[in-house]
Amino acid sequence: MTQRLADHAQPTDIPGNPRSDWWREAVIYQVYPRSFADGNGDGMGDIPGIRARLPYLRDLGVDAVWLSPFYASPQADAGYDVADYRAIDPMFGTLHDADGLIRDAHALDLRIIVDLVPNHSSDQHEWFKQALREGHGSPLRARYHFRPGKGENGELPPNDWESVFGGPAWTRAEDGEWFLHLFAPEQPDFNWEHPAVRDEFRSILRFWLDMGVDGFRIDVAHGLVKAEGLPDIGDHEQLRLLGNDVLPFFDQDGVHEIYRSWRQILDEYDGERIGVAEAWTATVDRTAKYLRPDELHQAFNFQYLGTGWDAEELRKVIDQSLDAMRTVGAPTTWVLSNHDVVRHLTRLGGGVRRARAASLLMLGLPGSAYVYQGEELGLPEVTDLPDEVRQDPAFVRAAGQDGFRDGCRVPIPWTAEGTSYGFGAGGSWLPQPAEWRTLAVEAQTGDPDSTLELYRSALAVRREHPGLGAGTEVEWTDAPVGVLAFRRPGGFVCTVNTTAGPVTIPAPGGLLLASGELGVEADGSVTLPPDTTAWWAA
């Protein structure tokens, strides 16, 4: 049972006249457009579907909406292969729809963050198509990484780099030259040493900022610059153990000059427009380099996402994260799920009880939090999708990512009935489990024990309580083994039982919210059940 303090309160800040540094405490909701809501009944989510559901996100209590790519694309990697950065793919709608979405969101006090994919384009991008047509010596080839091959007849790749999706990171064009793609062959990497590439993306930033977007989530932010000369890696397995900081195609120091130039553009616009880095780095200290005062505003905290349900490990990564961000004056971000990883309800084990506790812990930490669509419904990973319906490009390539990202991308349920549980009139592009009808928005709304109402309550309390939201400090207090207990300035206390059994502790204040039913003892102490988080007003 969810114990809570008050009903949901509406946002008070307005994007046209925002408070300063809104991004330091924002709760940002990720929409995966294919799977959020289908407005035209073709089985694929789209911008009109998102527009129609914006009031739901306003009522949930989030501050901003991050949209995964909706650009014109052949969809070789679900839109992360962009053919035209200034056009909407017809499967999602039109630029007119996007303009309407931004305007509607702002009218509801919601900000819009769009995905930007600068590491690579689609092989159907006009630059790349022309580079192939013109052949050897084409000036456009310098905007990508074309190289002659090794071997007697150039039959071997230029170096030993591997694609993240598996197999060589090089594909040979018909004329014999090879081109680099750190992901799928349909995603050739840009050469960020070329001034035309840098100029083009500065122009793309301005295009969308002029449209009114409030920021960008930067895909593969750590990958744009490659080591000079594209050297061989050598022992791949040894380097994987050492971490990405030694890989010549990830987290090179040259990326920071790019983001400094982008920050100058962002700062030209009113309304605190932001840049958010998807930067997979070996340490949180390396991540912090992307967030120096003249660079980006936020970066995803993948170290936290990758931490299991263990009190000692969680405390360690929380401290490391806060310490690293404090040195550069940036907010720490917290995230449990996204479109590339197994949903945390499944990944952490322990079922919905543990997932709810993890969510309340995340939302109680200082800084900004990210919520992936459907986690507020307590959706599990879909692990039994038939092979024939999967669309993850890594699924058909060997030795790369596990290829099962489709399991977290299944369209979310809105109603308890219908062919797609309210997703759209024409079914859904990936099959939804029958049991999801009980997890639909309609089924959970108004049920005080539901995960949806827990999120609504948590986000309302987060807005209201002075000890929640922005900040850089936690004060750890004494607690039994397996229990996390910390205070924050402003009179907020959080207690988390990560153990398999109940734990009794002194009540640290008045209860604000709990992820499960607490036991109240005769002496005034409280019992935290297994996998339970409670918020208190000291």
Coordinates of C-alpha atoms in Angstrom, one line a residue:
M1 CA 0.0 0.0 0.0
T2 CA 1.3 3.5 -0.9
Q3 CA 1.3 5.9 2.1
R4 CA 1.3 9.5 1.0
L5 CA 0.9 13.1 2.2
A6 CA -1.0 15.1 -0.4
D7 CA -2.6 15.2 -3.8
H8 CA -0.7 16.2 -6.9
A9 CA 0.2 19.9 -7.2
Q10 CA 0.5 21.6 -10.6
P11 CA 3.8 23.1 -11.9
T12 CA 4.2 26.8 -11.2
D13 CA 7.0 27.8 -13.6
I14 CA 6.3 28.8 -17.2
P15 CA 8.9 28.2 -20.0
G16 CA 8.3 31.6 -21.4
N17 CA 9.3 33.2 -18.1
P18 CA 11.2 30.5 -16.2
R19 CA 12.9 30.4 -12.9
S20 CA 16.7 30.3 -13.2
D21 CA 18.4 27.0 -13.5
W22 CA 15.2 24.9 -13.8
W23 CA 17.3 22.0 -15.1
R24 CA 19.1 21.6 -11.7
E25 CA 16.1 19.8 -10.2
A26 CA 13.9 18.9 -13.2
V27 CA 12.2 15.6 -13.5
I28 CA 12.5 14.8 -17.2
Y29 CA 10.2 12.2 -18.8
Q30 CA 11.6 10.2 -21.8
V31 CA 9.1 9.6 -24.6
Y32 CA 10.0 6.9 -27.1
P33 CA 7.8 8.2 -30.0
R34 CA 7.2 4.8 -31.6
S35 CA 5.8 3.4 -28.4
F36 CA 4.0 6.2 -26.5
A37 CA 0.8 6.9 -28.4
D38 CA -0.5 6.3 -31.9
G39 CA -2.6 9.2 -33.3
N40 CA -3.4 7.9 -36.7
G41 CA -4.1 4.2 -36.1
D42 CA -1.2 2.8 -38.2
G43 CA 0.3 0.8 -35.3
M44 CA 3.2 3.2 -34.8
G45 CA 3.4 6.0 -32.2
D46 CA 3.6 9.5 -33.6
I47 CA 3.7 13.2 -32.7
P48 CA -0.1 13.7 -32.8
G49 CA -0.4 10.8 -30.3
I50 CA 2.1 12.5 -28.0
R51 CA 0.3 15.8 -28.3
A52 CA -2.9 14.2 -27.3
R53 CA -1.3 12.7 -24.2
L54 CA 0.6 15.8 -23.0
P55 CA -2.1 16.5 -20.3
Y56 CA -1.2 13.1 -18.8
L57 CA 2.4 14.2 -18.4
R58 CA 1.4 17.5 -17.0
D59 CA -0.8 15.7 -14.4
L60 CA 2.0 13.2 -13.7
G61 CA 4.1 16.2 -12.5
V62 CA 7.1 16.1 -14.7
D63 CA 9.0 19.3 -15.8
A64 CA 10.2 18.4 -19.2
V65 CA 9.7 15.8 -22.0
W66 CA 12.7 14.3 -23.8
L67 CA 11.7 12.9 -27.3
S68 CA 13.8 10.2 -28.8
P69 CA 14.5 10.8 -32.6
F70 CA 11.6 11.7 -34.9
Y71 CA 13.8 12.9 -37.8
A72 CA 13.5 11.7 -41.4
S73 CA 15.2 8.3 -41.3
P74 CA 15.2 4.9 -43.0
Q75 CA 14.8 3.5 -39.5
A76 CA 17.7 1.1 -39.7
D77 CA 18.3 1.9 -36.0
A78 CA 14.8 3.1 -34.9
G79 CA 15.6 6.7 -36.0
Y80 CA 19.1 7.0 -34.7
D81 CA 20.1 6.9 -38.4
V82 CA 19.2 10.4 -39.5
A83 CA 18.8 11.3 -43.2
D84 CA 17.6 14.8 -42.7
Y85 CA 18.0 16.7 -39.3
R86 CA 15.5 19.4 -40.3
A87 CA 12.6 17.2 -41.3
I88 CA 10.2 14.9 -39.4
D89 CA 9.8 11.4 -40.7
P90 CA 6.4 10.9 -42.2
M91 CA 5.8 7.9 -39.9
F92 CA 5.8 10.4 -37.0
G93 CA 4.1 13.4 -38.6
T94 CA 5.2 16.8 -40.0
L95 CA 7.1 19.9 -38.9
H96 CA 3.7 21.5 -38.4
D97 CA 2.9 18.7 -35.9
A98 CA 6.3 19.3 -34.2
D99 CA 5.6 23.0 -33.9
G100 CA 2.2 22.3 -32.4
L101 CA 3.7 19.8 -29.9
I102 CA 6.2 22.4 -28.7
R103 CA 3.5 25.1 -28.4
D104 CA 1.1 22.7 -26.6
A105 CA 3.8 21.6 -24.2
H106 CA 4.7 25.1 -23.3
A107 CA 1.1 26.0 -22.7
L108 CA 1.0 23.1 -20.2
D109 CA 4.2 24.3 -18.4
L110 CA 6.2 21.5 -20.0
R111 CA 9.6 21.9 -21.7
I112 CA 10.6 19.9 -24.7
I113 CA 14.1 18.3 -25.1
V114 CA 14.8 16.7 -28.5
D115 CA 17.4 14.0 -29.3
L116 CA 20.3 15.0 -31.4
V117 CA 22.5 12.4 -33.2
P118 CA 25.8 14.0 -34.1
N119 CA 28.2 11.0 -34.1
H120 CA 26.8 9.5 -37.3
S121 CA 24.2 10.0 -40.0
S122 CA 22.1 7.6 -42.1
D123 CA 23.7 6.2 -45.2
Q124 CA 20.7 7.9 -46.9
H125 CA 21.9 11.4 -45.8
E126 CA 22.5 13.4 -48.9
W127 CA 26.1 14.1 -48.0
F128 CA 26.9 10.4 -47.8
K129 CA 24.9 9.4 -50.9
Q130 CA 26.8 12.0 -52.9
A131 CA 30.1 10.9 -51.5
L132 CA 29.4 7.4 -52.7
R133 CA 28.3 8.6 -56.1
E134 CA 31.3 10.8 -56.7
G135 CA 33.8 8.1 -55.6
H136 CA 37.5 8.5 -54.8
G137 CA 38.5 12.1 -54.2
S138 CA 35.1 13.5 -53.5
P139 CA 35.3 16.4 -51.1
L140 CA 32.2 15.0 -49.3
R141 CA 34.1 11.9 -48.3
A142 CA 36.3 14.0 -46.0
R143 CA 33.1 14.7 -44.0
Y144 CA 33.1 11.0 -43.0
H145 CA 35.9 8.6 -42.3
F146 CA 36.7 7.0 -45.7
R147 CA 40.0 5.1 -45.8
P148 CA 41.9 2.6 -48.1
G149 CA 42.0 -0.9 -46.8
K150 CA 44.9 -2.9 -45.7
G151 CA 46.2 -6.1 -47.4
E152 CA 47.6 -6.6 -50.9
N153 CA 44.5 -5.4 -52.6
G154 CA 42.9 -3.3 -49.8
E155 CA 40.7 -6.2 -48.9
L156 CA 41.1 -5.8 -45.1
P157 CA 39.6 -3.1 -42.9
P158 CA 41.8 0.0 -42.2
N159 CA 42.0 -0.9 -38.5
D160 CA 40.8 -3.4 -36.0
W161 CA 37.9 -1.4 -34.5
E162 CA 34.7 -3.2 -33.8
S163 CA 31.2 -2.0 -34.1
V164 CA 29.2 -1.6 -30.9
F165 CA 26.5 -3.7 -32.6
G166 CA 29.0 -6.4 -33.4
G167 CA 31.4 -7.2 -36.3
P168 CA 33.9 -4.9 -37.9
A169 CA 33.4 -1.1 -37.6
W170 CA 34.2 -0.8 -41.3
T171 CA 32.2 -1.5 -44.5
R172 CA 33.8 -1.5 -48.0
A173 CA 32.1 0.7 -50.6
E174 CA 31.8 -0.6 -54.2
D175 CA 34.8 1.4 -55.3
G176 CA 37.1 -0.3 -52.8
E177 CA 37.4 2.4 -50.1
W178 CA 36.1 1.6 -46.6
F179 CA 34.0 3.8 -44.3
L180 CA 33.8 3.8 -40.5
H181 CA 30.6 3.1 -38.6
L182 CA 30.8 2.5 -34.8
F183 CA 27.3 1.3 -35.0
A184 CA 25.3 -0.3 -37.9
P185 CA 26.8 -0.1 -41.5
E186 CA 23.8 2.2 -42.3
Q187 CA 25.2 4.7 -39.8
P188 CA 28.5 6.1 -41.1
D189 CA 30.4 8.2 -38.6
F190 CA 30.9 11.9 -39.3
N191 CA 34.5 13.3 -39.3
W192 CA 34.3 16.0 -36.7
E193 CA 37.7 17.4 -37.7
H194 CA 36.0 18.7 -40.8
P195 CA 34.8 22.3 -40.4
A196 CA 31.7 21.7 -42.6
V197 CA 30.4 19.1 -40.1
R198 CA 30.9 21.5 -37.2
D199 CA 29.1 24.3 -39.1
E200 CA 26.2 22.1 -40.1
F201 CA 25.5 21.0 -36.6
R202 CA 25.6 24.6 -35.2
S203 CA 23.0 25.4 -37.9
I204 CA 20.9 22.4 -36.8
L205 CA 21.0 23.6 -33.2
R206 CA 19.7 27.0 -34.2
F207 CA 17.0 25.5 -36.4
W208 CA 15.4 23.6 -33.5
L209 CA 16.1 26.4 -30.9
D210 CA 14.3 28.8 -33.2
M211 CA 11.4 26.2 -33.3
G212 CA 11.3 26.7 -29.5
V213 CA 12.8 23.5 -28.1
D214 CA 14.3 23.8 -24.6
G215 CA 17.3 21.6 -25.1
F216 CA 19.0 18.6 -26.6
R217 CA 19.9 15.2 -25.5
I218 CA 23.1 14.4 -27.3
D219 CA 23.4 10.8 -28.5
V220 CA 26.9 9.2 -28.2
A221 CA 28.3 12.5 -26.9
H222 CA 31.5 10.7 -26.0
G223 CA 32.1 9.4 -29.6
L224 CA 32.4 12.4 -31.9
V225 CA 36.2 12.8 -31.9
K226 CA 38.4 9.8 -32.8
A227 CA 42.1 9.5 -31.9
E228 CA 44.4 11.0 -34.5
G229 CA 45.4 8.4 -37.1
L230 CA 42.6 6.0 -36.1
P231 CA 45.1 3.6 -34.5
D232 CA 44.6 -0.1 -33.9
I233 CA 43.3 -1.1 -30.5
G234 CA 45.0 -4.5 -30.2
D235 CA 43.8 -6.6 -27.3
H236 CA 40.1 -5.8 -27.3
E237 CA 39.2 -7.9 -24.3
Q238 CA 42.0 -6.3 -22.2
L239 CA 40.8 -2.8 -23.1
R240 CA 37.2 -3.6 -22.2
L241 CA 38.4 -4.5 -18.7
L242 CA 40.3 -1.2 -18.5
G243 CA 37.4 0.9 -19.6
N244 CA 36.4 3.3 -22.3
D245 CA 38.9 5.9 -21.3
V246 CA 41.6 4.0 -23.2
L247 CA 39.5 3.4 -26.4
P248 CA 40.6 5.6 -29.3
F249 CA 37.1 6.1 -30.5
F250 CA 35.4 7.1 -27.2
D251 CA 35.7 9.9 -24.7
Q252 CA 38.5 11.7 -26.5
D253 CA 39.4 15.1 -25.0
G254 CA 38.7 16.8 -28.4
V255 CA 34.9 16.6 -27.8
H256 CA 35.0 19.3 -25.2
E257 CA 35.9 22.1 -27.7
I258 CA 32.7 21.1 -29.7
Y259 CA 30.5 21.4 -26.7
R260 CA 32.0 24.7 -25.7
S261 CA 30.9 26.1 -29.0
W262 CA 27.5 24.6 -28.6
R263 CA 27.1 26.2 -25.1
Q264 CA 27.7 29.6 -26.6
I265 CA 24.7 29.0 -29.0
L266 CA 22.5 27.7 -26.2
D267 CA 23.3 30.8 -24.1
E268 CA 22.2 33.1 -26.8
Y269 CA 18.6 32.0 -26.4
D270 CA 16.4 32.9 -23.5
G271 CA 14.7 30.4 -21.2
E272 CA 17.7 28.4 -20.0
R273 CA 18.1 26.1 -23.0
I274 CA 20.2 23.0 -22.1
G275 CA 22.5 20.3 -23.4
V276 CA 22.4 16.8 -21.9
A277 CA 25.2 14.4 -22.7
E278 CA 24.8 10.7 -23.3
A279 CA 28.4 10.1 -22.4
W280 CA 29.5 6.5 -21.5
T281 CA 32.7 7.1 -19.6
A282 CA 34.8 4.9 -17.4
T283 CA 34.3 7.1 -14.3
V284 CA 32.0 9.8 -13.0
D285 CA 35.1 12.1 -12.9
R286 CA 35.4 11.7 -16.7
T287 CA 31.7 12.4 -17.1
A288 CA 32.1 15.6 -15.1
K289 CA 34.4 17.0 -17.7
Y290 CA 31.4 17.3 -20.1
L291 CA 29.8 19.6 -17.5
R292 CA 32.3 22.3 -16.8
P293 CA 30.7 25.7 -16.6
D294 CA 31.2 26.5 -20.3
E295 CA 30.1 23.1 -21.6
L296 CA 26.9 21.1 -21.2
H297 CA 24.4 21.3 -18.4
Q298 CA 23.7 17.6 -17.5
A299 CA 25.0 14.1 -18.3
F300 CA 23.3 10.8 -17.7
N301 CA 24.6 9.0 -14.7
F302 CA 25.2 5.5 -16.1
Q303 CA 27.3 4.5 -13.1
Y304 CA 24.2 4.8 -11.0
L305 CA 22.0 3.1 -13.5
G306 CA 24.4 0.1 -13.5
T307 CA 24.5 -0.3 -9.7
G308 CA 22.6 -3.2 -8.2
W309 CA 20.2 -3.2 -5.3
D310 CA 22.9 -3.2 -2.6
A311 CA 23.1 -0.5 0.2
E312 CA 26.8 -0.3 0.3
E313 CA 27.2 -0.1 -3.5
L314 CA 24.4 2.5 -3.8
R315 CA 25.9 4.7 -1.1
K316 CA 29.3 4.5 -2.8
V317 CA 28.0 5.5 -6.2
I318 CA 25.8 8.3 -4.8
D319 CA 28.8 9.8 -3.0
Q320 CA 31.1 9.5 -6.0
S321 CA 28.4 11.1 -8.2
L322 CA 27.8 14.0 -6.0
D323 CA 31.5 14.6 -5.3
A324 CA 32.3 14.6 -9.1
M325 CA 29.5 17.0 -10.1
R326 CA 30.2 19.3 -7.2
T327 CA 33.7 20.0 -8.6
V328 CA 32.2 21.5 -11.8
G329 CA 29.1 23.0 -10.3
A330 CA 26.7 20.7 -12.2
P331 CA 23.7 18.9 -10.9
T332 CA 23.9 15.1 -10.5
T333 CA 21.3 13.2 -12.6
W334 CA 19.7 9.9 -11.6
V335 CA 18.2 7.4 -14.0
L336 CA 17.0 3.8 -13.6
S337 CA 15.6 2.9 -17.1
N338 CA 15.8 4.1 -20.7
H339 CA 15.2 2.8 -24.3
D340 CA 18.6 1.0 -24.4
V341 CA 18.5 -1.1 -21.1
V342 CA 16.4 -3.7 -19.4
R343 CA 13.6 -2.0 -17.5
H344 CA 14.6 -1.7 -13.9
L345 CA 11.7 -3.6 -12.5
T346 CA 13.2 -6.7 -14.2
R347 CA 16.8 -5.8 -14.0
L348 CA 17.0 -5.2 -10.3
G349 CA 15.0 -8.4 -9.4
G350 CA 12.6 -8.3 -6.5
G351 CA 9.6 -7.5 -8.6
V352 CA 7.4 -4.4 -8.3
R353 CA 8.1 -3.8 -4.6
R354 CA 11.8 -3.3 -5.2
A355 CA 11.2 -1.2 -8.3
R356 CA 8.9 1.1 -6.4
A357 CA 11.5 1.4 -3.6
A358 CA 14.3 2.2 -6.2
S359 CA 12.2 4.8 -7.8
L360 CA 11.5 6.6 -4.5
L361 CA 15.2 6.5 -3.6
M362 CA 16.1 8.0 -7.0
L363 CA 13.5 10.8 -6.7
G364 CA 14.7 11.6 -3.2
L365 CA 18.3 12.3 -4.3
P366 CA 19.6 15.9 -5.0
G367 CA 19.6 17.0 -8.6
S368 CA 17.6 16.0 -11.7
A369 CA 15.9 12.7 -12.4
Y370 CA 14.9 10.9 -15.6
V371 CA 11.8 8.8 -15.9
Y372 CA 11.4 6.4 -18.9
Q373 CA 7.9 6.0 -20.3
G374 CA 6.0 3.2 -18.6
E375 CA 8.2 2.9 -15.5
E376 CA 5.6 5.0 -13.7
L377 CA 3.2 2.1 -14.5
G378 CA 5.5 -0.5 -13.1
L379 CA 6.0 -2.1 -16.5
P380 CA 8.4 -5.1 -16.6
E381 CA 10.8 -6.0 -19.5
V382 CA 9.1 -8.0 -22.2
T383 CA 11.4 -11.0 -22.5
D384 CA 9.5 -13.4 -24.7
L385 CA 9.1 -11.4 -28.0
P386 CA 9.2 -13.7 -31.0
D387 CA 12.4 -13.4 -33.0
E388 CA 10.4 -12.4 -36.1
V389 CA 9.0 -9.2 -34.6
R390 CA 12.3 -7.9 -33.2
Q391 CA 13.7 -4.8 -34.8
D392 CA 16.9 -4.1 -32.8
P393 CA 19.7 -4.0 -35.4
A394 CA 22.1 -5.6 -32.9
F395 CA 19.8 -8.7 -32.7
V396 CA 20.9 -9.8 -36.2
R397 CA 24.6 -9.0 -35.7
A398 CA 27.0 -11.1 -33.7
A399 CA 29.1 -10.2 -30.7
G400 CA 27.7 -6.7 -30.1
Q401 CA 25.1 -5.5 -27.7
D402 CA 22.7 -8.2 -26.6
G403 CA 20.2 -7.3 -29.3
F404 CA 17.2 -7.4 -27.0
R405 CA 16.5 -3.7 -26.6
D406 CA 13.0 -4.3 -28.1
G407 CA 11.9 -5.6 -24.7
C408 CA 11.9 -2.2 -23.2
R409 CA 10.3 -0.5 -26.2
V410 CA 7.0 -2.3 -26.3
P411 CA 4.1 0.3 -26.6
I412 CA 2.7 1.3 -23.3
P413 CA -0.9 0.5 -22.2
W414 CA -3.4 3.3 -21.7
T415 CA -6.7 1.4 -21.3
A416 CA -7.7 -2.0 -20.0
E417 CA -9.4 -3.0 -23.2
G418 CA -8.8 -2.7 -26.9
T419 CA -6.4 -4.3 -29.4
S420 CA -3.5 -2.3 -28.1
Y421 CA -4.8 -1.2 -24.7
G422 CA -5.4 2.3 -25.9
F423 CA -2.1 2.8 -27.7
G424 CA -3.9 3.3 -31.0
A425 CA -6.8 2.0 -33.1
G426 CA -4.6 -0.1 -35.4
G427 CA -2.7 -2.4 -33.0
S428 CA 0.9 -1.9 -32.0
W429 CA 4.2 -2.4 -33.8
L430 CA 5.4 -4.8 -31.1
P431 CA 3.0 -7.1 -29.3
Q432 CA 2.0 -6.2 -25.8
P433 CA 1.6 -8.8 -23.0
A434 CA -2.0 -9.6 -22.1
E435 CA -1.3 -9.0 -18.5
W436 CA -0.5 -5.3 -19.2
R437 CA -4.2 -4.5 -19.2
T438 CA -4.0 -4.5 -15.4
L439 CA -1.1 -2.0 -15.6
A440 CA -2.8 0.5 -17.9
V441 CA -3.1 4.1 -17.0
E442 CA -6.8 3.7 -16.8
A443 CA -6.6 0.7 -14.5
Q444 CA -4.2 2.4 -12.1
T445 CA -5.6 5.9 -12.0
G446 CA -7.3 6.5 -8.6
D447 CA -5.9 3.4 -7.0
P448 CA -3.9 4.5 -4.0
D449 CA -1.9 1.3 -4.0
S450 CA -0.8 1.6 -7.7
T451 CA 2.6 2.5 -9.0
L452 CA 1.2 5.3 -11.1
E453 CA -0.3 7.0 -8.0
L454 CA 3.0 6.5 -6.2
Y455 CA 4.8 8.4 -8.9
R456 CA 2.1 11.1 -8.9
S457 CA 2.4 11.5 -5.2
A458 CA 6.2 11.5 -5.2
L459 CA 6.5 14.2 -7.9
A460 CA 4.0 16.3 -6.0
V461 CA 5.9 16.0 -2.7
R462 CA 9.1 16.6 -4.6
R463 CA 7.8 20.0 -5.8
E464 CA 6.4 21.0 -2.4
H465 CA 9.1 20.0 0.1
P466 CA 12.0 22.4 0.5
G467 CA 14.4 19.6 1.1
L468 CA 13.8 17.9 -2.3
G469 CA 14.9 18.8 -5.8
A470 CA 18.1 20.8 -6.4
G471 CA 21.2 20.4 -4.2
T472 CA 24.5 18.7 -3.8
E473 CA 24.5 17.4 -0.3
V474 CA 23.4 14.3 1.6
E475 CA 24.2 13.5 5.2
W476 CA 24.4 9.8 5.9
T477 CA 23.0 8.8 9.3
D478 CA 23.5 5.7 11.3
A479 CA 21.3 2.8 10.1
P480 CA 21.3 -1.1 10.4
V481 CA 23.3 -3.1 7.8
G482 CA 21.5 -3.0 4.5
V483 CA 19.6 0.2 5.2
L484 CA 20.3 3.6 3.7
A485 CA 19.4 6.6 5.7
F486 CA 20.3 10.2 4.8
R487 CA 19.2 13.7 5.5
R488 CA 19.1 16.7 3.1
P489 CA 19.1 20.4 3.9
G490 CA 15.5 21.5 4.4
G491 CA 14.4 18.8 6.8
F492 CA 14.1 15.9 4.4
V493 CA 15.0 12.3 5.5
C494 CA 15.1 9.2 3.3
T495 CA 15.3 5.6 4.6
V496 CA 15.7 2.6 2.3
N497 CA 15.6 -1.1 3.3
T498 CA 17.4 -3.1 0.7
T499 CA 17.4 -6.3 2.7
A500 CA 15.2 -9.4 2.4
G501 CA 13.7 -8.9 5.9
P502 CA 11.9 -6.2 7.9
V503 CA 14.0 -3.7 9.8
T504 CA 12.8 -1.6 12.7
I505 CA 14.2 1.9 13.1
P506 CA 13.3 5.0 15.2
A507 CA 10.9 7.2 13.3
P508 CA 13.1 10.1 11.9
G509 CA 10.1 12.5 11.5
G510 CA 6.6 12.7 10.1
L511 CA 5.9 10.4 7.2
L512 CA 5.7 12.1 3.8
L513 CA 5.5 9.1 1.5
A514 CA 6.4 5.4 1.5
S515 CA 6.7 2.8 -1.3
G516 CA 4.9 0.2 0.8
E517 CA 3.0 -0.2 4.1
L518 CA 5.1 0.5 7.2
G519 CA 4.6 -1.0 10.6
V520 CA 4.2 1.3 13.5
E521 CA 5.4 -0.1 16.8
A522 CA 4.1 0.6 20.3
D523 CA 7.3 2.6 21.3
G524 CA 6.9 4.9 18.2
S525 CA 9.5 3.2 16.1
V526 CA 8.6 2.0 12.6
T527 CA 9.3 -1.2 10.7
L528 CA 10.4 -1.0 7.1
P529 CA 9.4 -4.1 5.2
P530 CA 11.9 -5.6 2.7
D531 CA 12.6 -3.4 -0.4
T532 CA 10.8 -0.4 1.0
T533 CA 11.7 3.3 0.8
A534 CA 10.2 6.0 3.1
W535 CA 10.4 9.8 2.9
W536 CA 10.2 11.8 6.2
A537 CA 9.9 15.4 7.3
A538 CA 12.4 15.8 10.1

